[in-house]
Structures are given as C-alpha cells and as structure tokens.
C-alpha cells in the first residue's frame, strides 16, 4: 500500500482587502487494485490587526461555502468562469 499526499495553496485578497492563504490537503492511497482519494481538512491563514498570523482549520464543505463569500464572487462564477479549462472557455 502506498500513499501520496498533496497540498494546493491559493493566496488571495478578500473583500476587506486583507491577504489570505487557503491550503487544501489531499491524500491518495493505492491498495493492490483500488485507489482511494480523501480530501483532508483545509487551513485558512490570515494576518490579524496586530500583525500576528492566524490559522483556522476547516472541513472541506465549510471551505467550499466560505471561499465565495470571502472573495465576493458567486460559486457558479468561480466554477464556470474563473477556473474553467481553456478548452471549455468560449471567450472571443
């Protein structure tokens, strides 16, 4: 059995013009004939008014709800416009 772990980091500026970093972690486990994917808890980091770094751990579903609110963009816009594959985009 082998395990591969991965992180995806996104640095963005929220609606209040504060810099934030989102870290999503995933794990893929390969057994003899089966692959199992698991999305682990994510971390949302920001700097508070005192300059201290604050980290908050969240479940994946909670992050899926919070990120569109923090960015000020609706979820369909995020999924179908901002992060669409180039082949799928039909922009002039």
CSV table of N, CA and C in Angstrom, one decimal:
chain,number,residue,atom,x,y,z
A,1,UNK,N,0.9,-1.2,0.0
A,1,UNK,CA,0.0,0.0,0.0
A,1,UNK,C,0.9,1.2,0.0
A,2,UNK,N,0.6,2.2,-0.9
A,2,UNK,CA,1.4,3.4,-1.0
A,2,UNK,C,0.4,4.6,-0.8
A,3,UNK,N,1.0,5.7,-0.3
A,3,UNK,CA,0.2,6.9,0.0
A,3,UNK,C,0.9,8.1,-0.6
A,4,UNK,N,0.1,8.9,-1.3
A,4,UNK,CA,0.6,10.2,-1.9
A,4,UNK,C,-0.2,11.3,-1.3
A,5,UNK,N,0.5,12.3,-0.7
A,5,UNK,CA,-0.2,13.5,-0.1
A,5,UNK,C,0.1,14.7,-1.0
A,6,UNK,N,-0.8,15.6,-1.1
A,6,UNK,CA,-0.6,16.8,-1.9
A,6,UNK,C,-1.3,18.0,-1.2
A,7,UNK,N,-0.7,19.2,-1.5
A,7,UNK,CA,-1.3,20.4,-1.0
A,7,UNK,C,-1.5,21.4,-2.2
A,8,UNK,N,-2.5,22.1,-2.1
A,8,UNK,CA,-2.8,23.2,-3.1
A,8,UNK,C,-2.9,24.5,-2.3
A,9,UNK,N,-2.2,25.5,-2.7
A,9,UNK,CA,-2.2,26.8,-1.9
A,9,UNK,C,-2.7,27.9,-2.8
A,10,UNK,N,-3.6,28.7,-2.3
A,10,UNK,CA,-4.2,29.8,-3.0
A,10,UNK,C,-4.0,31.1,-2.2
A,11,UNK,N,-3.3,32.1,-2.7
A,11,UNK,CA,-3.2,33.3,-2.0
A,11,UNK,C,-4.1,34.3,-2.7
A,12,UNK,N,-4.9,35.0,-1.9
A,12,UNK,CA,-5.9,35.9,-2.5
A,12,UNK,C,-6.1,37.1,-1.5
A,13,UNK,N,-6.8,38.1,-2.0
A,13,UNK,CA,-7.1,39.3,-1.2
A,13,UNK,C,-8.7,39.2,-1.0
A,14,UNK,N,-9.1,39.2,0.2
A,14,UNK,CA,-10.6,39.1,0.4
A,14,UNK,C,-11.3,40.4,0.2
A,15,UNK,N,-12.6,40.5,0.4
A,15,UNK,CA,-13.4,41.7,0.2
A,15,UNK,C,-12.9,42.8,1.0
A,16,UNK,N,-12.4,42.5,2.2
A,16,UNK,CA,-11.9,43.6,3.1
A,16,UNK,C,-10.5,44.0,2.8
A,17,UNK,N,-10.0,43.6,1.7
A,17,UNK,CA,-8.6,43.9,1.2
A,17,UNK,C,-7.5,43.4,2.2
A,18,UNK,N,-7.8,42.2,2.8
A,18,UNK,CA,-6.8,41.5,3.6
A,18,UNK,C,-6.3,40.3,2.9
A,19,UNK,N,-5.0,40.1,2.9
A,19,UNK,CA,-4.3,39.0,2.3
A,19,UNK,C,-4.6,37.7,3.0
A,20,UNK,N,-5.0,36.6,2.3
A,20,UNK,CA,-5.3,35.3,2.9
A,20,UNK,C,-4.7,34.2,2.1
A,21,UNK,N,-4.4,33.1,2.8
A,21,UNK,CA,-3.9,31.9,2.1
A,21,UNK,C,-4.8,30.7,2.5
A,22,UNK,N,-5.2,30.0,1.5
A,22,UNK,CA,-6.0,28.8,1.6
A,22,UNK,C,-5.1,27.6,1.3
A,23,UNK,N,-5.1,26.6,2.1
A,23,UNK,CA,-4.3,25.4,1.9
A,23,UNK,C,-5.3,24.3,1.9
A,24,UNK,N,-5.4,23.6,0.8
A,24,UNK,CA,-6.2,22.3,0.8
A,24,UNK,C,-5.3,21.1,0.7
A,25,UNK,N,-5.5,20.1,1.5
A,25,UNK,CA,-4.7,18.9,1.5
A,25,UNK,C,-5.5,17.7,1.0
A,26,UNK,N,-4.9,16.9,0.3
A,26,UNK,CA,-5.5,15.7,-0.2
A,26,UNK,C,-4.6,14.5,0.0
A,27,UNK,N,-5.2,13.3,-0.1
A,27,UNK,CA,-4.4,12.1,0.1
A,27,UNK,C,-4.9,11.0,-0.9
A,28,UNK,N,-4.0,10.3,-1.6
A,28,UNK,CA,-4.4,9.2,-2.4
A,28,UNK,C,-3.7,8.0,-2.0
A,29,UNK,N,-4.5,6.9,-1.7
A,29,UNK,CA,-4.0,5.7,-1.2
A,29,UNK,C,-4.2,4.6,-2.3
A,30,UNK,N,-3.1,3.9,-2.6
A,30,UNK,CA,-3.2,2.8,-3.6
A,30,UNK,C,-3.0,1.5,-2.9
A,31,UNK,N,-4.1,0.7,-2.9
A,31,UNK,CA,-4.0,-0.7,-2.4
A,31,UNK,C,-3.7,-1.6,-3.6
A,32,UNK,N,-3.8,-2.8,-3.5
A,32,UNK,CA,-3.5,-3.7,-4.7
A,32,UNK,C,-4.2,-3.4,-5.9
A,33,UNK,N,-5.5,-3.2,-5.8
A,33,UNK,CA,-6.3,-3.0,-7.1
A,33,UNK,C,-7.2,-1.8,-6.9
A,34,UNK,N,-7.1,-1.0,-5.8
A,34,UNK,CA,-8.1,0.1,-5.6
A,34,UNK,C,-7.3,1.3,-5.2
A,35,UNK,N,-7.8,2.5,-5.8
A,35,UNK,CA,-7.3,3.8,-5.4
A,35,UNK,C,-8.4,4.5,-4.6
A,36,UNK,N,-7.9,5.1,-3.5
A,36,UNK,CA,-8.9,5.8,-2.6
A,36,UNK,C,-8.4,7.2,-2.4
A,37,UNK,N,-9.3,8.2,-2.8
A,37,UNK,CA,-9.0,9.6,-2.7
A,37,UNK,C,-9.7,10.1,-1.4
A,38,UNK,N,-8.9,10.9,-0.7
A,38,UNK,CA,-9.5,11.5,0.5
A,38,UNK,C,-9.1,13.0,0.6
A,39,UNK,N,-10.1,13.9,0.7
A,39,UNK,CA,-9.8,15.3,0.9
A,39,UNK,C,-9.7,15.6,2.4
A,40,UNK,N,-8.6,16.1,2.8
A,40,UNK,CA,-8.3,16.3,4.3
A,40,UNK,C,-8.8,17.7,4.6
A,41,UNK,N,-8.8,18.0,5.9
A,41,UNK,CA,-9.2,19.4,6.3
A,41,UNK,C,-8.3,20.4,5.7
A,42,UNK,N,-8.9,21.6,5.4
A,42,UNK,CA,-8.2,22.7,4.9
A,42,UNK,C,-7.8,23.7,5.9
A,43,UNK,N,-6.9,24.6,5.6
A,43,UNK,CA,-6.5,25.7,6.5
A,43,UNK,C,-6.6,27.0,5.9
A,44,UNK,N,-7.2,28.0,6.5
A,44,UNK,CA,-7.3,29.3,6.1
A,44,UNK,C,-6.4,30.2,7.0
A,45,UNK,N,-5.4,30.9,6.4
A,45,UNK,CA,-4.5,31.7,7.1
A,45,UNK,C,-4.7,33.2,6.8
A,46,UNK,N,-4.5,34.0,7.8
A,46,UNK,CA,-4.5,35.5,7.5
A,46,UNK,C,-3.7,36.1,8.6
A,47,UNK,N,-3.4,37.4,8.4
A,47,UNK,CA,-2.7,38.2,9.4
A,47,UNK,C,-3.7,39.1,10.1
A,48,UNK,N,-3.7,39.1,11.5
A,48,UNK,CA,-4.7,40.0,12.2
A,48,UNK,C,-4.2,41.4,12.3
A,49,UNK,N,-4.9,42.3,12.9
A,49,UNK,CA,-4.6,43.7,13.0
A,49,UNK,C,-3.2,43.9,13.7
A,50,UNK,N,-2.8,43.0,14.6
A,50,UNK,CA,-1.6,43.2,15.4
A,50,UNK,C,-0.4,42.6,14.6
A,51,UNK,N,-0.7,42.1,13.4
A,51,UNK,CA,0.4,41.5,12.6
A,51,UNK,C,0.7,40.1,12.9
A,52,UNK,N,-0.1,39.4,13.7
A,52,UNK,CA,0.1,38.0,14.1
A,52,UNK,C,-0.6,37.1,13.1
A,53,UNK,N,0.0,36.1,12.7
A,53,UNK,CA,-0.5,35.1,11.7
A,53,UNK,C,-1.6,34.2,12.4
A,54,UNK,N,-2.7,34.2,11.9
A,54,UNK,CA,-3.8,33.4,12.4
A,54,UNK,C,-4.2,32.3,11.5
A,55,UNK,N,-4.3,31.0,12.0
A,55,UNK,CA,-4.7,29.9,11.1
A,55,UNK,C,-6.0,29.3,11.7
A,56,UNK,N,-6.9,28.9,10.7
A,56,UNK,CA,-8.1,28.3,11.1
A,56,UNK,C,-8.3,27.1,10.3
A,57,UNK,N,-8.5,25.9,10.9
A,57,UNK,CA,-8.8,24.7,10.2
A,57,UNK,C,-10.3,24.5,10.0
A,58,UNK,N,-10.6,24.0,8.8
A,58,UNK,CA,-12.0,23.9,8.4
A,58,UNK,C,-12.2,22.6,7.6
A,59,UNK,N,-13.4,22.1,7.7
A,59,UNK,CA,-13.8,20.9,6.9
A,59,UNK,C,-13.9,21.4,5.5
A,60,UNK,N,-13.8,20.5,4.5
A,60,UNK,CA,-13.8,20.9,3.1
A,60,UNK,C,-15.1,21.5,2.7
A,61,UNK,N,-16.2,21.0,3.2
A,61,UNK,CA,-17.5,21.6,2.8
A,61,UNK,C,-17.7,23.0,3.4
A,62,UNK,N,-17.2,23.3,4.6
A,62,UNK,CA,-17.2,24.6,5.1
A,62,UNK,C,-16.4,25.6,4.3
A,63,UNK,N,-15.2,25.1,3.8
A,63,UNK,CA,-14.4,26.0,3.0
A,63,UNK,C,-15.1,26.3,1.7
A,64,UNK,N,-15.8,25.3,1.1
A,64,UNK,CA,-16.5,25.5,-0.1
A,64,UNK,C,-17.6,26.6,0.0
A,65,UNK,N,-18.1,26.7,1.2
A,65,UNK,CA,-19.1,27.8,1.4
A,65,UNK,C,-18.5,29.1,1.7
A,66,UNK,N,-17.3,29.1,2.4
A,66,UNK,CA,-16.7,30.4,2.8
A,66,UNK,C,-15.9,31.1,1.7
A,67,UNK,N,-15.3,30.4,0.9
A,67,UNK,CA,-14.4,31.0,-0.1
A,67,UNK,C,-15.2,31.9,-1.0
A,68,UNK,N,-16.3,31.6,-1.6
A,68,UNK,CA,-17.0,32.5,-2.4
A,68,UNK,C,-17.4,33.8,-1.7
A,69,UNK,N,-17.8,33.6,-0.4
A,69,UNK,CA,-18.1,34.8,0.4
A,69,UNK,C,-16.9,35.7,0.7
A,70,UNK,N,-15.8,35.1,0.9
A,70,UNK,CA,-14.5,35.9,1.2
A,70,UNK,C,-14.1,36.6,-0.1
A,71,UNK,N,-14.2,35.9,-1.2
A,71,UNK,CA,-13.8,36.6,-2.5
A,71,UNK,C,-14.9,37.6,-3.0
A,72,UNK,N,-16.1,37.5,-2.6
A,72,UNK,CA,-17.1,38.3,-3.1
A,72,UNK,C,-17.6,37.9,-4.5
A,73,UNK,N,-17.5,36.7,-4.8
A,73,UNK,CA,-17.9,36.1,-6.1
A,73,UNK,C,-18.8,34.9,-5.9
A,74,UNK,N,-19.8,34.8,-6.7
A,74,UNK,CA,-20.7,33.7,-6.5
A,74,UNK,C,-20.1,32.4,-6.9
A,75,UNK,N,-20.5,31.3,-6.4
A,75,UNK,CA,-19.9,29.9,-6.6
A,75,UNK,C,-20.0,29.6,-8.1
A,76,UNK,N,-21.1,29.8,-8.8
A,76,UNK,CA,-21.1,29.5,-10.3
A,76,UNK,C,-20.1,30.2,-11.1
A,77,UNK,N,-19.8,31.5,-10.7
A,77,UNK,CA,-18.8,32.3,-11.4
A,77,UNK,C,-17.4,31.6,-11.1
A,78,UNK,N,-17.2,31.3,-9.9
A,78,UNK,CA,-15.9,30.6,-9.6
A,78,UNK,C,-15.7,29.3,-10.4
A,79,UNK,N,-16.7,28.5,-10.4
A,79,UNK,CA,-16.6,27.2,-11.0
A,79,UNK,C,-16.6,27.2,-12.5
A,80,UNK,N,-17.4,28.1,-13.1
A,80,UNK,CA,-17.6,28.0,-14.6
A,80,UNK,C,-16.9,29.1,-15.4
A,81,UNK,N,-16.4,30.2,-14.7
A,81,UNK,CA,-15.7,31.2,-15.5
A,81,UNK,C,-14.3,31.4,-15.0
A,82,UNK,N,-14.0,31.6,-13.8
A,82,UNK,CA,-12.7,31.9,-13.3
A,82,UNK,C,-11.8,30.6,-13.4
A,83,UNK,N,-12.2,29.5,-13.0
A,83,UNK,CA,-11.4,28.3,-13.0
A,83,UNK,C,-11.8,27.3,-14.1
A,84,UNK,N,-12.3,27.8,-15.3
A,84,UNK,CA,-12.7,26.9,-16.3
A,84,UNK,C,-11.4,26.5,-17.1
A,85,UNK,N,-11.4,25.3,-17.7
A,85,UNK,CA,-10.3,24.9,-18.6
A,85,UNK,C,-10.3,25.8,-19.9
A,86,UNK,N,-9.1,26.0,-20.4
A,86,UNK,CA,-9.0,26.8,-21.6
A,86,UNK,C,-9.8,26.2,-22.8
A,87,UNK,N,-9.9,24.9,-22.8
A,87,UNK,CA,-10.6,24.2,-23.9
A,87,UNK,C,-12.1,24.5,-23.8
A,88,UNK,N,-12.6,24.7,-22.5
A,88,UNK,CA,-14.0,24.8,-22.3
A,88,UNK,C,-14.5,26.3,-22.4
A,89,UNK,N,-13.5,27.2,-22.4
A,89,UNK,CA,-13.9,28.6,-22.4
A,89,UNK,C,-14.3,29.0,-23.8
A,90,UNK,N,-15.3,29.8,-23.9
A,90,UNK,CA,-15.8,30.2,-25.3
A,90,UNK,C,-15.7,31.7,-25.4
A,91,UNK,N,-14.6,32.3,-24.8
A,91,UNK,CA,-14.5,33.7,-24.9
A,91,UNK,C,-13.9,34.1,-26.3
A,92,UNK,N,-14.3,35.2,-26.8
A,92,UNK,CA,-13.8,35.6,-28.1
A,92,UNK,C,-12.3,35.9,-28.2
